Amino acid sequence: MRVCVGTTVHHPEDARITHRQIGALLDAGHEVTFVAPFTHCNVTPRPGIRAVDVPRAVGLHRGKALRAAASALRRAVRDADLLLVHDIELLLALPRRRPPTVWDVHEDTIGALRAKAYLPGPLRTVLPPLIRAVEGRAERRLHLILAEESYRERFPGPHPVVPNHTYVPPAPPAPPGDSRVVYVGQISLARGAAEMVEIARRLRPHGIRLDLIGPADAAVRPMLRDAQRAGLLDWFGYVPNNHALRMAEGALAGLSLLHDVPNYRESTPTKVVEYMARGIPVVTTPLPRAASLVGRVDCGTIVPFGDVGAVAGAVVQSVLRLREDAERRAAMGARGYVEALNHHHWPAVAGAFVALLERWAQAADTVPALSPGRTVPA
């Protein structure tokens, strides 16, 4: 099977797209053409794929990227058996002549609008009905896979769920240490950037450092640079997901301080599962799914929402309690690892994901024909 995968919004090393889905397709012996912003993100395409470079869609200036993507997709799908796209924007750039097409829904597009500071006020009112119209058209005309069960409220059709699992090491990682706290992922205000800088400031007198591993939104980069110059934290910038998680191993705790915004409210933060997979106790804000998972497994602590100072204070207290009790943090890390290995390991669903695409590539129609409520795996 020849699969064309496309994105202009996500990083070409996005964990779900590249490390999980494309990796699973290549492991199954399929050919992959990947349309993505390699040059913009300074990424060398991984071996084994046919790479097509396009501009990245950023902020309000997305017209050039969309036109380039439309042209690239027209060329890339000529010999493809299936087209898999990851951005709602690409639904506006699909070739008229194309193979069976799949949209992987792994964001609440409307819910994410609140976190996009660059959007002027009027657009925040105009965009939601337009997005709903595009989503509705896609549901009628394309195959959809969903990253979260909660997305069924937006897409009531019988669409399979391909969960955002991670790779879990086959052997338990080293137990948590006592000298550093980590954060892995995109850094933004809505993901707790200001809180983390304050946490770093308060932890420094205790000899605990904060490692931030991931790219940052333009709005918070000056704040992070200033904090790094002052010696409050280490910000490593973008690091490929598998390397970033190895860097995180041995940390005292992993932070997930997402704000209470619609885009995060009904999702299980991937970073929570990634920390668990690496044997790291989690410190999370009380988003329902994150709090439910961490509380049920007892693999970390839950801190309340609040202003920057209040959240920072609660996190620092939790971190200091963990440092004082090596047995407790080791037990939390071990419980999290076992839970991740048994229930959130990507290879356990990778085969079903590939089989799903294989079936759609061979189907003559373009309408999903699955039993309602089906999840991958069942």
Coordinates of C-alpha atoms in Angstrom, one line a residue:
M1 CA 0.0 0.0 0.0
R2 CA 1.2 3.5 -0.9
V3 CA 0.1 6.1 1.6
C4 CA 0.4 9.9 1.3
V5 CA 0.5 11.6 4.7
G6 CA 0.0 15.4 4.9
T7 CA 0.4 18.2 7.4
T8 CA 1.3 21.9 7.2
V9 CA 0.5 22.7 10.9
H10 CA 2.3 20.0 12.8
H11 CA 6.0 19.5 13.2
P12 CA 7.4 16.9 10.9
E13 CA 8.6 15.0 13.9
D14 CA 5.2 15.1 15.6
A15 CA 5.0 12.0 17.9
R16 CA 1.6 10.8 16.7
I17 CA 2.1 11.4 13.0
T18 CA 5.7 10.4 12.5
H19 CA 6.9 8.2 15.4
R20 CA 3.6 6.3 15.8
Q21 CA 1.5 6.2 12.6
I22 CA 4.2 6.5 9.9
G23 CA 6.5 4.2 11.9
A24 CA 3.7 1.6 12.0
L25 CA 3.1 1.9 8.3
L26 CA 6.8 1.5 7.5
D27 CA 7.1 -1.5 9.9
A28 CA 4.2 -3.1 8.0
G29 CA 6.1 -2.8 4.7
H30 CA 4.0 0.1 3.2
E31 CA 5.4 3.0 1.3
V32 CA 4.9 6.5 2.7
T33 CA 5.0 9.9 1.0
F34 CA 5.1 12.6 3.7
V35 CA 4.1 16.2 2.8
A36 CA 5.3 18.4 5.7
P37 CA 7.2 21.6 6.5
F38 CA 10.7 20.0 6.8
T39 CA 12.8 23.1 5.9
H40 CA 10.7 25.5 8.2
C41 CA 11.3 23.2 11.1
N42 CA 14.9 22.4 10.2
V43 CA 14.2 18.7 10.0
T44 CA 15.9 16.0 7.9
P45 CA 13.3 13.5 6.7
R46 CA 13.6 10.1 8.3
P47 CA 15.0 7.3 6.1
G48 CA 12.5 5.2 4.2
I49 CA 10.0 7.9 3.3
R50 CA 9.5 10.0 0.2
A51 CA 9.5 13.6 1.6
V52 CA 7.7 16.6 0.0
D53 CA 8.7 19.9 1.6
V54 CA 6.0 22.6 2.0
P55 CA 5.8 25.9 4.0
R56 CA 4.5 25.7 7.5
A57 CA 1.1 27.2 8.3
V58 CA 1.6 29.7 11.1
G59 CA -0.6 32.3 12.7
L60 CA -2.9 34.3 10.4
H61 CA -0.7 34.0 7.4
R62 CA -1.6 30.6 6.0
G63 CA -2.6 31.3 2.4
K64 CA 0.9 30.6 0.9
A65 CA 1.2 27.4 2.9
L66 CA -2.3 26.2 1.9
R67 CA -1.6 26.9 -1.8
A68 CA 1.7 25.1 -1.7
A69 CA 0.1 22.2 0.1
A70 CA -2.7 21.9 -2.5
S71 CA -0.1 21.7 -5.3
A72 CA 2.1 19.2 -3.4
L73 CA -0.9 17.0 -2.5
R74 CA -2.0 16.9 -6.2
R75 CA 1.4 15.6 -7.2
A76 CA 1.9 13.3 -4.2
V77 CA -1.4 11.4 -4.5
R78 CA -1.0 10.4 -8.2
D79 CA 0.3 7.0 -7.3
A80 CA -1.1 6.7 -3.8
D81 CA -3.7 4.2 -2.5
L82 CA -4.7 6.3 0.4
L83 CA -4.4 10.0 1.6
L84 CA -4.1 10.7 5.3
V85 CA -4.3 14.3 6.5
H86 CA -3.8 15.8 9.9
D87 CA -5.0 19.4 9.7
I88 CA -8.4 20.9 9.2
E89 CA -6.8 23.4 6.9
L90 CA -5.8 20.6 4.5
L91 CA -9.5 19.8 4.1
L92 CA -9.7 23.0 2.0
A93 CA -6.7 21.8 -0.2
L94 CA -7.7 18.3 -1.0
P95 CA -7.1 17.3 -4.7
R96 CA -10.3 16.7 -6.7
R97 CA -8.8 13.5 -8.0
R98 CA -7.6 11.5 -5.0
P99 CA -7.6 8.1 -3.4
P100 CA -9.8 7.2 -0.4
T101 CA -9.0 10.0 2.1
V102 CA -8.8 9.9 5.9
W103 CA -8.8 12.8 8.3
D104 CA -7.1 12.1 11.6
V105 CA -8.9 14.3 14.2
H106 CA -6.5 14.9 17.1
E107 CA -7.5 18.4 18.1
D108 CA -10.6 20.2 19.3
T109 CA -10.3 22.9 16.6
I110 CA -13.0 25.2 18.0
G111 CA -11.8 24.7 21.6
A112 CA -8.3 25.6 20.6
L113 CA -9.3 29.1 19.4
R114 CA -9.2 30.5 23.0
A115 CA -5.5 29.6 23.2
K116 CA -4.6 31.3 20.0
A117 CA -3.7 34.8 21.2
Y118 CA -2.9 36.1 17.7
L119 CA -6.6 35.8 16.6
P120 CA -8.5 39.1 16.6
G121 CA -11.8 39.2 18.5
P122 CA -14.1 39.2 15.5
L123 CA -12.5 36.1 14.1
R124 CA -13.2 34.2 17.4
T125 CA -16.9 34.8 16.6
V126 CA -16.9 34.1 12.9
L127 CA -14.6 31.0 12.9
P128 CA -16.6 28.5 15.0
P129 CA -19.6 28.1 12.6
L130 CA -17.2 27.9 9.6
I131 CA -15.2 25.2 11.4
R132 CA -18.4 23.3 12.2
A133 CA -19.4 23.4 8.5
V134 CA -16.0 22.1 7.4
E135 CA -16.1 19.3 10.0
G136 CA -19.6 18.4 8.9
R137 CA -18.6 18.2 5.3
A138 CA -15.6 16.1 6.1
E139 CA -17.7 13.7 8.1
R140 CA -20.0 13.2 5.2
R141 CA -17.3 12.8 2.5
L142 CA -14.2 11.3 4.2
H143 CA -13.1 8.6 6.5
L144 CA -12.4 9.9 10.0
I145 CA -10.3 8.5 12.9
L146 CA -10.5 10.1 16.3
A147 CA -7.8 10.5 18.9
E148 CA -10.2 10.7 21.8
E149 CA -13.5 9.1 22.8
S150 CA -14.8 12.6 23.7
Y151 CA -14.6 13.7 20.1
R152 CA -17.7 11.5 19.4
E153 CA -19.7 14.5 20.6
R154 CA -18.5 16.5 17.6
F155 CA -18.6 13.6 15.2
P156 CA -21.6 11.3 16.0
G157 CA -21.0 8.9 13.1
P158 CA -19.4 5.4 13.5
H159 CA -15.8 6.6 13.5
P160 CA -13.0 4.5 15.1
V161 CA -10.8 5.8 17.8
V162 CA -7.1 5.5 17.5
P163 CA -5.9 6.5 20.9
N164 CA -2.8 8.7 21.4
H165 CA -0.7 6.0 23.1
T166 CA 3.0 6.2 23.5
Y167 CA 6.0 3.8 23.3
V168 CA 6.6 2.2 26.7
P169 CA 10.1 0.8 27.4
P170 CA 10.1 -3.0 27.7
A171 CA 12.0 -2.8 31.0
P172 CA 11.1 -0.5 33.9
P173 CA 13.1 2.8 33.8
A174 CA 15.4 3.9 36.6
P175 CA 13.6 5.2 39.7
P176 CA 12.9 8.9 40.0
G177 CA 15.7 11.0 41.2
D178 CA 15.6 14.0 43.6
S179 CA 17.3 16.9 41.8
R180 CA 15.2 18.0 38.8
V181 CA 11.7 18.4 37.5
V182 CA 10.8 18.1 33.8
Y183 CA 8.3 19.3 31.3
V184 CA 8.1 17.8 27.8
G185 CA 6.1 19.3 25.0
Q186 CA 5.0 22.5 23.3
I187 CA 5.4 25.5 25.7
S188 CA 2.7 28.2 25.8
L189 CA 0.8 30.3 28.3
A190 CA -2.2 27.9 28.2
R191 CA 0.2 25.0 28.9
G192 CA 1.6 26.7 32.0
A193 CA 4.7 28.6 30.8
A194 CA 4.4 31.4 33.4
E195 CA 3.7 29.0 36.2
M196 CA 6.7 26.9 35.3
V197 CA 9.1 29.9 35.3
E198 CA 7.8 30.8 38.8
I199 CA 8.1 27.2 39.9
A200 CA 11.7 27.2 38.7
R201 CA 12.4 30.4 40.7
R202 CA 10.9 28.9 43.9
L203 CA 12.7 25.5 43.5
R204 CA 16.1 26.9 42.9
P205 CA 16.9 27.6 46.6
H206 CA 16.1 23.9 47.3
G207 CA 18.7 22.7 44.8
I208 CA 16.1 21.4 42.3
R209 CA 16.3 22.5 38.7
L210 CA 13.6 22.6 36.0
D211 CA 14.2 21.2 32.5
L212 CA 11.9 22.4 29.8
I213 CA 12.1 20.2 26.7
G214 CA 10.2 21.4 23.7
P215 CA 9.5 24.3 21.4
A216 CA 7.8 27.5 22.6
D217 CA 5.2 29.8 21.2
A218 CA 6.6 33.2 20.2
A219 CA 4.7 35.0 23.0
V220 CA 6.6 33.1 25.8
R221 CA 10.1 32.8 24.2
P222 CA 11.4 36.1 25.8
M223 CA 10.2 35.0 29.2
L224 CA 12.0 31.6 28.9
R225 CA 15.2 33.1 27.6
D226 CA 15.3 35.6 30.5
A227 CA 14.7 32.7 32.9
Q228 CA 17.5 30.7 31.4
R229 CA 19.9 33.6 31.4
A230 CA 19.1 34.1 35.1
G231 CA 20.0 30.4 35.7
L232 CA 16.5 29.5 36.8
L233 CA 15.9 26.7 34.4
D234 CA 17.3 24.9 31.4
W235 CA 15.3 25.2 28.2
F236 CA 16.4 22.8 25.5
G237 CA 14.0 23.8 22.7
Y238 CA 12.7 21.2 20.3
V239 CA 14.0 17.7 20.8
P240 CA 12.6 14.6 18.9
N241 CA 10.0 12.9 21.1
N242 CA 11.9 9.7 21.7
H243 CA 15.1 11.6 22.7
A244 CA 13.1 14.0 24.8
L245 CA 11.5 11.2 26.8
R246 CA 14.9 9.6 27.4
M247 CA 16.1 12.9 28.7
A248 CA 13.2 13.0 31.1
E249 CA 13.9 9.7 32.7
G250 CA 15.1 9.9 36.3
A251 CA 13.4 13.1 37.0
L252 CA 11.7 13.7 40.4
A253 CA 8.4 14.7 38.7
G254 CA 6.9 15.6 35.3
L255 CA 4.7 18.7 35.0
S256 CA 1.4 18.9 33.1
L257 CA 0.0 22.3 34.1
L258 CA -2.6 22.8 31.3
H259 CA -5.2 25.5 31.9
D260 CA -8.9 24.9 32.0
V261 CA -9.7 25.7 28.4
P262 CA -12.0 23.7 26.1
N263 CA -9.3 22.2 23.9
Y264 CA -7.8 20.4 26.9
R265 CA -10.8 19.8 29.1
E266 CA -12.0 16.5 27.6
S267 CA -8.6 15.1 26.5
T268 CA -6.1 12.9 28.3
P269 CA -2.8 14.9 28.0
T270 CA -0.3 12.7 26.1
K271 CA 2.5 14.0 28.3
V272 CA 0.9 12.5 31.4
V273 CA 1.0 9.1 29.8
E274 CA 4.5 9.7 28.6
Y275 CA 5.7 10.6 32.1
M276 CA 4.1 7.4 33.4
A277 CA 5.7 5.3 30.7
R278 CA 9.1 6.6 31.9
G279 CA 8.5 5.9 35.5
I280 CA 8.1 9.6 36.5
P281 CA 5.6 10.8 39.1
V282 CA 3.1 13.2 37.5
V283 CA 2.1 16.7 38.8
T284 CA -1.0 17.8 36.9
T285 CA -3.8 20.3 37.1
P286 CA -7.3 18.9 37.7
L287 CA -8.4 18.5 34.1
P288 CA -11.0 15.7 34.4
R289 CA -9.3 12.9 32.4
A290 CA -5.8 13.7 33.6
A291 CA -6.9 13.9 37.2
S292 CA -9.0 10.7 36.9
L293 CA -6.1 8.7 35.5
V294 CA -3.5 10.0 37.9
G295 CA -5.8 9.6 40.9
R296 CA -7.0 6.1 40.0
V297 CA -3.4 4.8 39.4
D298 CA -1.9 6.9 42.3
C299 CA 1.0 7.8 40.1
G300 CA 1.3 11.5 41.0
T301 CA -0.3 14.5 42.6
I302 CA -3.1 16.9 41.4
V303 CA -2.8 20.6 42.0
P304 CA -5.7 23.1 41.7
F305 CA -6.2 25.7 39.0
G306 CA -5.5 29.2 40.1
D307 CA -3.3 32.2 39.4
V308 CA 0.4 31.8 38.7
G309 CA 1.5 32.2 42.3
A310 CA -1.1 29.8 43.7
V311 CA -0.4 27.1 41.1
A312 CA 3.4 27.5 41.6
G313 CA 3.1 27.2 45.3
A314 CA 1.0 24.1 45.2
V315 CA 3.4 22.5 42.7
V316 CA 6.5 23.4 44.8
Q317 CA 4.9 21.9 47.9
S318 CA 4.1 18.6 46.0
V319 CA 7.6 18.4 44.6
L320 CA 9.3 19.0 48.0
R321 CA 7.1 16.3 49.5
L322 CA 8.1 13.9 46.8
R323 CA 11.8 14.7 47.3
E324 CA 11.5 13.9 51.0
D325 CA 10.0 10.4 50.4
A326 CA 12.1 8.4 48.0
E327 CA 10.0 5.3 48.6
R328 CA 6.7 7.1 47.7
R329 CA 8.0 8.6 44.5
A330 CA 9.5 5.3 43.4
A331 CA 6.2 3.5 44.0
M332 CA 4.3 6.2 42.1
G333 CA 6.7 5.9 39.2
A334 CA 6.4 2.1 39.2
R335 CA 2.6 2.2 39.3
G336 CA 2.5 4.7 36.4
Y337 CA 4.9 2.5 34.3
V338 CA 2.8 -0.6 34.8
E339 CA -0.4 1.2 33.9
A340 CA 1.2 2.7 30.7
L341 CA 2.7 -0.6 29.7
N342 CA -0.6 -2.5 30.1
H343 CA -3.0 0.1 28.7
H344 CA -1.3 2.9 26.8
H345 CA 1.4 1.1 24.7
W346 CA 1.3 2.2 21.0
P347 CA 2.4 -1.2 19.6
A348 CA -0.7 -2.7 21.1
V349 CA -2.9 -0.6 18.7
A350 CA -0.5 -0.1 15.8
G351 CA -1.5 -3.2 13.9
A352 CA -5.2 -2.4 14.1
F353 CA -4.5 1.1 12.9
V354 CA -2.6 -0.2 9.9
A355 CA -5.3 -2.8 9.1
L356 CA -7.9 0.0 9.2
L357 CA -6.1 2.0 6.6
E358 CA -5.5 -1.1 4.5
R359 CA -9.3 -1.8 4.5
W360 CA -10.2 1.7 3.5
A361 CA -7.6 1.8 0.8
Q362 CA -9.2 -1.2 -0.8
A363 CA -12.8 0.0 -0.4
A364 CA -14.6 1.3 -3.4
D365 CA -16.8 3.8 -1.5
T366 CA -15.7 6.8 0.6
V367 CA -18.2 6.3 3.5
P368 CA -17.0 4.6 6.7
A369 CA -18.8 1.3 7.2
L370 CA -18.0 0.4 10.8
S371 CA -20.1 -0.5 13.7
P372 CA -21.0 2.5 15.9
G373 CA -18.7 3.0 18.8
R374 CA -15.9 0.9 17.5
T375 CA -12.5 1.7 19.0
V376 CA -9.1 0.6 17.7
P377 CA -8.4 -1.9 19.1
A378 CA -11.8 -3.2 20.0

